[in-house]
Amino acid sequence: MIAERTINVTSAWLQDRLGWRTLKEVASHKTVPVHSSTHWYYFGGISLFLFTIQIITGVLLLLYYRPTVAEAFDSVRFIMTKVEFGWLIRSIHSWSANLLIFMVFVHMFSVIFTHAYRPPRELTWGSGIALLGVMMAFGFSGYLLPWNTISYFATKVGADVAASTPFIGEGLGRFLRGGDDVAGATLTRFFAFHVAVLPAAAIGLLMGHLLLVQKNGMSTPPWISMEKVRQMRFFPNFFLRELMVWYLALGVLGSLAAIFPWELGEKADPFAPAPAGIRPEWYFLAPFYTLKLIPSHVLFMEGELLGIFGFGLLAALLVTLPAWGVRKDGSAKTRMVNGAAILLASYLVVFSILGYVK
Amino acid sequence: MRTIRWLPLLASIALLPAKDSCVECHSNLDGNLQRPAALFKGDVHAVSHLSCAGCHGGDANSDDPTVAMSPAKGFRGKVARTGIPKLCASCHSDPNYMRKYRPQQRVDQYQLYLTSVHGKRLEKGDARVATCIDCHSVHDIRAVKDAAAPVHPLKLPATCGHCHADAARMASYKIPTTQLEEYRGSVHWEALTKRGDLSAPNCASCHGNHGAKPPNVESVAAVCGSCHVLHEKFFAQSVHNAAFPSGQGGGCMVCHSNHGIHKPSTAMLAGKDAVCSQCHEADSNGGKMAVQAARRLDGLANALQVSEQQLALADKFGMDIAEAQLRLIEGKESLIKARLALHSFEEQEVGKPVDAGLLIAKETKAAADAALHEKDVRRIGLAASVLFIAVSILALWFLIRRIETNGSATLTRRTIL
């Protein structure tokens, strides 16, 4: 009786100040299309869940991590060996980062293959691609933070590639490294990117992305008849299913962290020669291997420059997909887009494997 | 203008090596007369643009054989074996001359050679002993660092063995011929050939090269001690130094032999093949101490091995044991120190590093056990978490079923907005 009254009073208090019943009203009307490809909708939610895990574990790591050359490695070692459950937090953060990027890729390809980029969802697509870029930047900047041998030399390679970008390369390289080489200044600014700049960008983009999804609703694939498609209420039906998937993701994440704890490796020694087999994180393997394959000179161009032009073109094609992948009447050029997506997915898978093996 | 056009050609002519009629003619001959010309192309002297005439005399600029090989031009033909060291020394002992080609190369080879057994015998007219060309080859002489040179560290044992492993050749000198075979079973040969450590001892490291002679007469311990510094230091303070002074053919050789030095183990201290038992009775103080030392060293080695295995197991499960691994390295260093201290033949000296190593082995084993226990705790925690997650998923599933079977308009047919 008292509890019911308390709830009612609180609810009225909040309603007066926030008008939260309007939100509740909106949420109660939100629906999700039910068809043969509905399961692909879950990947956006899983990505969101993993991003939340990243924020929580990242804040916990911040309590002990020290972003200096002298202390970075030892502070991570301290987290893993001395801090209660530090090993779990750090391992979950690393595994979750990788799973997050994988899920964002899956989400992106699901959007391409279900042609959800069609009008009026161009901005949703664009913000999603920007989020993918931000997530990869998170990965690149976070990789250096433990200051171990592999991450140090992989970052050197990555920064060198960025520095060979035409026109802006020199400035970009110096901006990323904070000097001519990867050193303490690089670590400080990578830390700043990782914990301040990128989270702000990610949260802003994510809010926009979610608002656009809310505004335009869930897209239905073109082969599903829109007249006959069934709808499921988002709250509670779809949300509870989403919650089940999140629990599953948490179970997978916990298992990976406990059974395969993320290794720390050896402290980086900038004066030591680069060890054999230096390679970046798996999501940069395909471009890394491509750059390795391109000869030093192709016609009048430097090989590396050609590679960067190629990746730039690929990124431009990806961002402008709603422009070239859609007919004037708003329908998707399904064959062309599917063909291009299969090509892209095959390239990424094959070159990543080759980059890992060779 | 025309002169300028010809300048590059003139410059290239000036850089060409001088004419060598010896090589030109001998290249067109057969057999033994043609062979030196063919070999000389790769010779270190040819690379420095020195000609045959440098050693054989004559005029390499003349195409007429009677002039080129005229005694009037200093032609001396084939050099007698007894004259070879002196002939080589005419350039190699001249610092001013050698400075033009190899400024950092030593010029005392001939002086050293004269002190060697080879040099002394040659002085007495024995032409069968080794001269410069027997080790360095002739007409295709290469720098020591050249892998094809017979004096390259990897090839030197075979080069010495060419004579010293030849029983017929050594018979008249009454020198044993088993050295090469023994050396090829030694730890030094293993280090040289299997590990590729070119600084590992070869024949010249102990016997000297140009001043080659057996070291056992004067200073075995000093020879071994030039690399095994601490072993020598401990041995010099030991009772065995007095019992087996190196000057009397003793020292390191008594236990370790000379050419066929095997990897030392505690089997040298105790057991049926123990070296110590050759002098010490089993119930004597020395015999007891040897057995005790073997037991202590084996005990430490085993304890460290157990720790290493446990740490490897923990590492396999992804546990962070880096600190313990670093500590284990210190433990292994203690074992090395104990093996070193053994050369003092003092129980107390051996005991100190053994005790320190055992303490480290205990610590690292405890760290490995703790890591493995932690692994088990994590697995149990994981199982509990997975169970909780599974139950939660199941509960959610039942909740969805209940909501949807209650008929609260779960699934509707609607037109998309």
JSON list of C-alpha atoms in Angstrom, two decimals, chain A residues 164-261:
[
{"chain": "A", "resi": 164, "resn": "SER", "atom": "CA", "xyz": [52.37, 8.79, -45.98]},
{"chain": "A", "resi": 165, "resn": "THR", "atom": "CA", "xyz": [48.89, 10.17, -46.73]},
{"chain": "A", "resi": 166, "resn": "PRO", "atom": "CA", "xyz": [49.20, 12.64, -49.63]},
{"chain": "A", "resi": 167, "resn": "PHE", "atom": "CA", "xyz": [49.23, 16.37, -48.81]},
{"chain": "A", "resi": 168, "resn": "ILE", "atom": "CA", "xyz": [48.37, 16.03, -45.10]},
{"chain": "A", "resi": 169, "resn": "GLY", "atom": "CA", "xyz": [50.55, 13.02, -44.27]},
{"chain": "A", "resi": 170, "resn": "GLU", "atom": "CA", "xyz": [53.47, 14.82, -42.69]},
{"chain": "A", "resi": 171, "resn": "GLY", "atom": "CA", "xyz": [51.23, 16.92, -40.48]},
{"chain": "A", "resi": 172, "resn": "LEU", "atom": "CA", "xyz": [48.98, 13.98, -39.66]},
{"chain": "A", "resi": 173, "resn": "GLY", "atom": "CA", "xyz": [51.98, 11.84, -38.69]},
{"chain": "A", "resi": 174, "resn": "ARG", "atom": "CA", "xyz": [53.33, 14.55, -36.39]},
{"chain": "A", "resi": 175, "resn": "PHE", "atom": "CA", "xyz": [49.86, 15.16, -34.95]},
{"chain": "A", "resi": 176, "resn": "LEU", "atom": "CA", "xyz": [49.40, 11.46, -34.15]},
{"chain": "A", "resi": 177, "resn": "ARG", "atom": "CA", "xyz": [52.90, 10.90, -32.78]},
{"chain": "A", "resi": 178, "resn": "GLY", "atom": "CA", "xyz": [53.41, 14.25, -31.13]},
{"chain": "A", "resi": 179, "resn": "GLY", "atom": "CA", "xyz": [56.85, 14.31, -32.75]},
{"chain": "A", "resi": 180, "resn": "ASP", "atom": "CA", "xyz": [58.94, 12.46, -35.26]},
{"chain": "A", "resi": 181, "resn": "ASP", "atom": "CA", "xyz": [58.66, 9.08, -33.61]},
{"chain": "A", "resi": 182, "resn": "VAL", "atom": "CA", "xyz": [56.36, 7.09, -31.36]},
{"chain": "A", "resi": 183, "resn": "ALA", "atom": "CA", "xyz": [57.37, 8.11, -27.83]},
{"chain": "A", "resi": 184, "resn": "GLY", "atom": "CA", "xyz": [56.00, 9.44, -24.55]},
{"chain": "A", "resi": 185, "resn": "ALA", "atom": "CA", "xyz": [54.19, 12.29, -26.32]},
{"chain": "A", "resi": 186, "resn": "THR", "atom": "CA", "xyz": [52.38, 9.73, -28.51]},
{"chain": "A", "resi": 187, "resn": "LEU", "atom": "CA", "xyz": [51.25, 7.77, -25.47]},
{"chain": "A", "resi": 188, "resn": "THR", "atom": "CA", "xyz": [49.90, 10.92, -23.79]},
{"chain": "A", "resi": 189, "resn": "ARG", "atom": "CA", "xyz": [47.90, 12.02, -26.80]},
{"chain": "A", "resi": 190, "resn": "PHE", "atom": "CA", "xyz": [46.67, 8.52, -27.63]},
{"chain": "A", "resi": 191, "resn": "PHE", "atom": "CA", "xyz": [45.44, 8.35, -24.05]},
{"chain": "A", "resi": 192, "resn": "ALA", "atom": "CA", "xyz": [43.70, 11.71, -24.45]},
{"chain": "A", "resi": 193, "resn": "PHE", "atom": "CA", "xyz": [42.07, 10.54, -27.71]},
{"chain": "A", "resi": 194, "resn": "HIS", "atom": "CA", "xyz": [41.05, 7.26, -26.12]},
{"chain": "A", "resi": 195, "resn": "VAL", "atom": "CA", "xyz": [39.46, 8.56, -22.93]},
{"chain": "A", "resi": 196, "resn": "ALA", "atom": "CA", "xyz": [38.21, 12.02, -23.92]},
{"chain": "A", "resi": 197, "resn": "VAL", "atom": "CA", "xyz": [38.01, 12.87, -27.62]},
{"chain": "A", "resi": 198, "resn": "LEU", "atom": "CA", "xyz": [36.79, 9.55, -28.98]},
{"chain": "A", "resi": 199, "resn": "PRO", "atom": "CA", "xyz": [34.23, 8.85, -26.21]},
{"chain": "A", "resi": 200, "resn": "ALA", "atom": "CA", "xyz": [32.74, 12.34, -26.76]},
{"chain": "A", "resi": 201, "resn": "ALA", "atom": "CA", "xyz": [32.59, 11.74, -30.51]},
{"chain": "A", "resi": 202, "resn": "ALA", "atom": "CA", "xyz": [31.20, 8.22, -30.07]},
{"chain": "A", "resi": 203, "resn": "ILE", "atom": "CA", "xyz": [28.47, 9.27, -27.62]},
{"chain": "A", "resi": 204, "resn": "GLY", "atom": "CA", "xyz": [27.45, 12.20, -29.85]},
{"chain": "A", "resi": 205, "resn": "LEU", "atom": "CA", "xyz": [27.29, 10.02, -32.95]},
{"chain": "A", "resi": 206, "resn": "LEU", "atom": "CA", "xyz": [25.54, 7.24, -31.06]},
{"chain": "A", "resi": 207, "resn": "MET", "atom": "CA", "xyz": [22.84, 9.59, -29.78]},
{"chain": "A", "resi": 208, "resn": "GLY", "atom": "CA", "xyz": [22.30, 10.86, -33.31]},
{"chain": "A", "resi": 209, "resn": "HIS", "atom": "CA", "xyz": [22.27, 7.32, -34.69]},
{"chain": "A", "resi": 210, "resn": "LEU", "atom": "CA", "xyz": [19.71, 6.14, -32.13]},
{"chain": "A", "resi": 211, "resn": "LEU", "atom": "CA", "xyz": [17.52, 9.21, -32.61]},
{"chain": "A", "resi": 212, "resn": "LEU", "atom": "CA", "xyz": [17.54, 8.62, -36.37]},
{"chain": "A", "resi": 213, "resn": "VAL", "atom": "CA", "xyz": [16.60, 4.96, -35.85]},
{"chain": "A", "resi": 214, "resn": "GLN", "atom": "CA", "xyz": [13.79, 6.14, -33.58]},
{"chain": "A", "resi": 215, "resn": "LYS", "atom": "CA", "xyz": [12.69, 8.78, -36.08]},
{"chain": "A", "resi": 216, "resn": "ASN", "atom": "CA", "xyz": [12.70, 6.54, -39.17]},
{"chain": "A", "resi": 217, "resn": "GLY", "atom": "CA", "xyz": [11.88, 3.23, -37.50]},
{"chain": "A", "resi": 218, "resn": "MET", "atom": "CA", "xyz": [13.42, -0.13, -38.36]},
{"chain": "A", "resi": 219, "resn": "SER", "atom": "CA", "xyz": [13.92, -0.73, -42.06]},
{"chain": "A", "resi": 220, "resn": "THR", "atom": "CA", "xyz": [12.30, -3.73, -43.72]},
{"chain": "A", "resi": 221, "resn": "PRO", "atom": "CA", "xyz": [14.25, -5.54, -46.46]},
{"chain": "A", "resi": 222, "resn": "PRO", "atom": "CA", "xyz": [12.95, -4.81, -49.99]},
{"chain": "A", "resi": 223, "resn": "TRP", "atom": "CA", "xyz": [11.92, -8.43, -50.57]},
{"chain": "A", "resi": 224, "resn": "ILE", "atom": "CA", "xyz": [9.46, -8.30, -47.67]},
{"chain": "A", "resi": 225, "resn": "SER", "atom": "CA", "xyz": [6.02, -7.02, -48.52]},
{"chain": "A", "resi": 226, "resn": "MET", "atom": "CA", "xyz": [5.48, -3.95, -46.39]},
{"chain": "A", "resi": 227, "resn": "GLU", "atom": "CA", "xyz": [1.73, -4.45, -46.46]},
{"chain": "A", "resi": 228, "resn": "LYS", "atom": "CA", "xyz": [1.90, -7.91, -44.93]},
{"chain": "A", "resi": 229, "resn": "VAL", "atom": "CA", "xyz": [4.79, -7.46, -42.51]},
{"chain": "A", "resi": 230, "resn": "ARG", "atom": "CA", "xyz": [3.94, -8.14, -38.89]},
{"chain": "A", "resi": 231, "resn": "GLN", "atom": "CA", "xyz": [5.09, -5.84, -36.10]},
{"chain": "A", "resi": 232, "resn": "MET", "atom": "CA", "xyz": [6.33, -6.59, -32.63]},
{"chain": "A", "resi": 233, "resn": "ARG", "atom": "CA", "xyz": [6.16, -4.11, -29.80]},
{"chain": "A", "resi": 234, "resn": "PHE", "atom": "CA", "xyz": [9.61, -2.87, -28.83]},
{"chain": "A", "resi": 235, "resn": "PHE", "atom": "CA", "xyz": [8.67, -2.69, -25.15]},
{"chain": "A", "resi": 236, "resn": "PRO", "atom": "CA", "xyz": [8.61, -5.21, -23.70]},
{"chain": "A", "resi": 237, "resn": "ASN", "atom": "CA", "xyz": [8.63, -7.94, -26.40]},
{"chain": "A", "resi": 238, "resn": "PHE", "atom": "CA", "xyz": [11.65, -7.02, -28.49]},
{"chain": "A", "resi": 239, "resn": "PHE", "atom": "CA", "xyz": [13.51, -5.45, -25.58]},
{"chain": "A", "resi": 240, "resn": "LEU", "atom": "CA", "xyz": [13.27, -8.63, -23.52]},
{"chain": "A", "resi": 241, "resn": "ARG", "atom": "CA", "xyz": [14.59, -10.65, -26.47]},
{"chain": "A", "resi": 242, "resn": "GLU", "atom": "CA", "xyz": [17.39, -8.10, -26.85]},
{"chain": "A", "resi": 243, "resn": "LEU", "atom": "CA", "xyz": [18.11, -8.53, -23.15]},
{"chain": "A", "resi": 244, "resn": "MET", "atom": "CA", "xyz": [18.46, -12.27, -23.67]},
{"chain": "A", "resi": 245, "resn": "VAL", "atom": "CA", "xyz": [21.01, -11.66, -26.42]},
{"chain": "A", "resi": 246, "resn": "TRP", "atom": "CA", "xyz": [22.89, -9.22, -24.19]},
{"chain": "A", "resi": 247, "resn": "TYR", "atom": "CA", "xyz": [23.05, -11.82, -21.45]},
{"chain": "A", "resi": 248, "resn": "LEU", "atom": "CA", "xyz": [24.38, -14.28, -23.99]},
{"chain": "A", "resi": 249, "resn": "ALA", "atom": "CA", "xyz": [27.02, -11.76, -25.11]},
{"chain": "A", "resi": 250, "resn": "LEU", "atom": "CA", "xyz": [27.96, -11.22, -21.46]},
{"chain": "A", "resi": 251, "resn": "GLY", "atom": "CA", "xyz": [28.37, -14.96, -21.00]},
{"chain": "A", "resi": 252, "resn": "VAL", "atom": "CA", "xyz": [30.60, -15.23, -24.08]},
{"chain": "A", "resi": 253, "resn": "LEU", "atom": "CA", "xyz": [32.63, -12.21, -22.98]},
{"chain": "A", "resi": 254, "resn": "GLY", "atom": "CA", "xyz": [33.08, -13.56, -19.43]},
{"chain": "A", "resi": 255, "resn": "SER", "atom": "CA", "xyz": [34.10, -16.99, -20.76]},
{"chain": "A", "resi": 256, "resn": "LEU", "atom": "CA", "xyz": [36.64, -15.53, -23.16]},
{"chain": "A", "resi": 257, "resn": "ALA", "atom": "CA", "xyz": [38.10, -13.31, -20.43]},
{"chain": "A", "resi": 258, "resn": "ALA", "atom": "CA", "xyz": [38.36, -16.16, -17.93]},
{"chain": "A", "resi": 259, "resn": "ILE", "atom": "CA", "xyz": [39.57, -18.91, -20.26]},
{"chain": "A", "resi": 260, "resn": "PHE", "atom": "CA", "xyz": [41.77, -16.81, -22.53]},
{"chain": "A", "resi": 261, "resn": "PRO", "atom": "CA", "xyz": [42.95, -13.83, -20.42]}
]
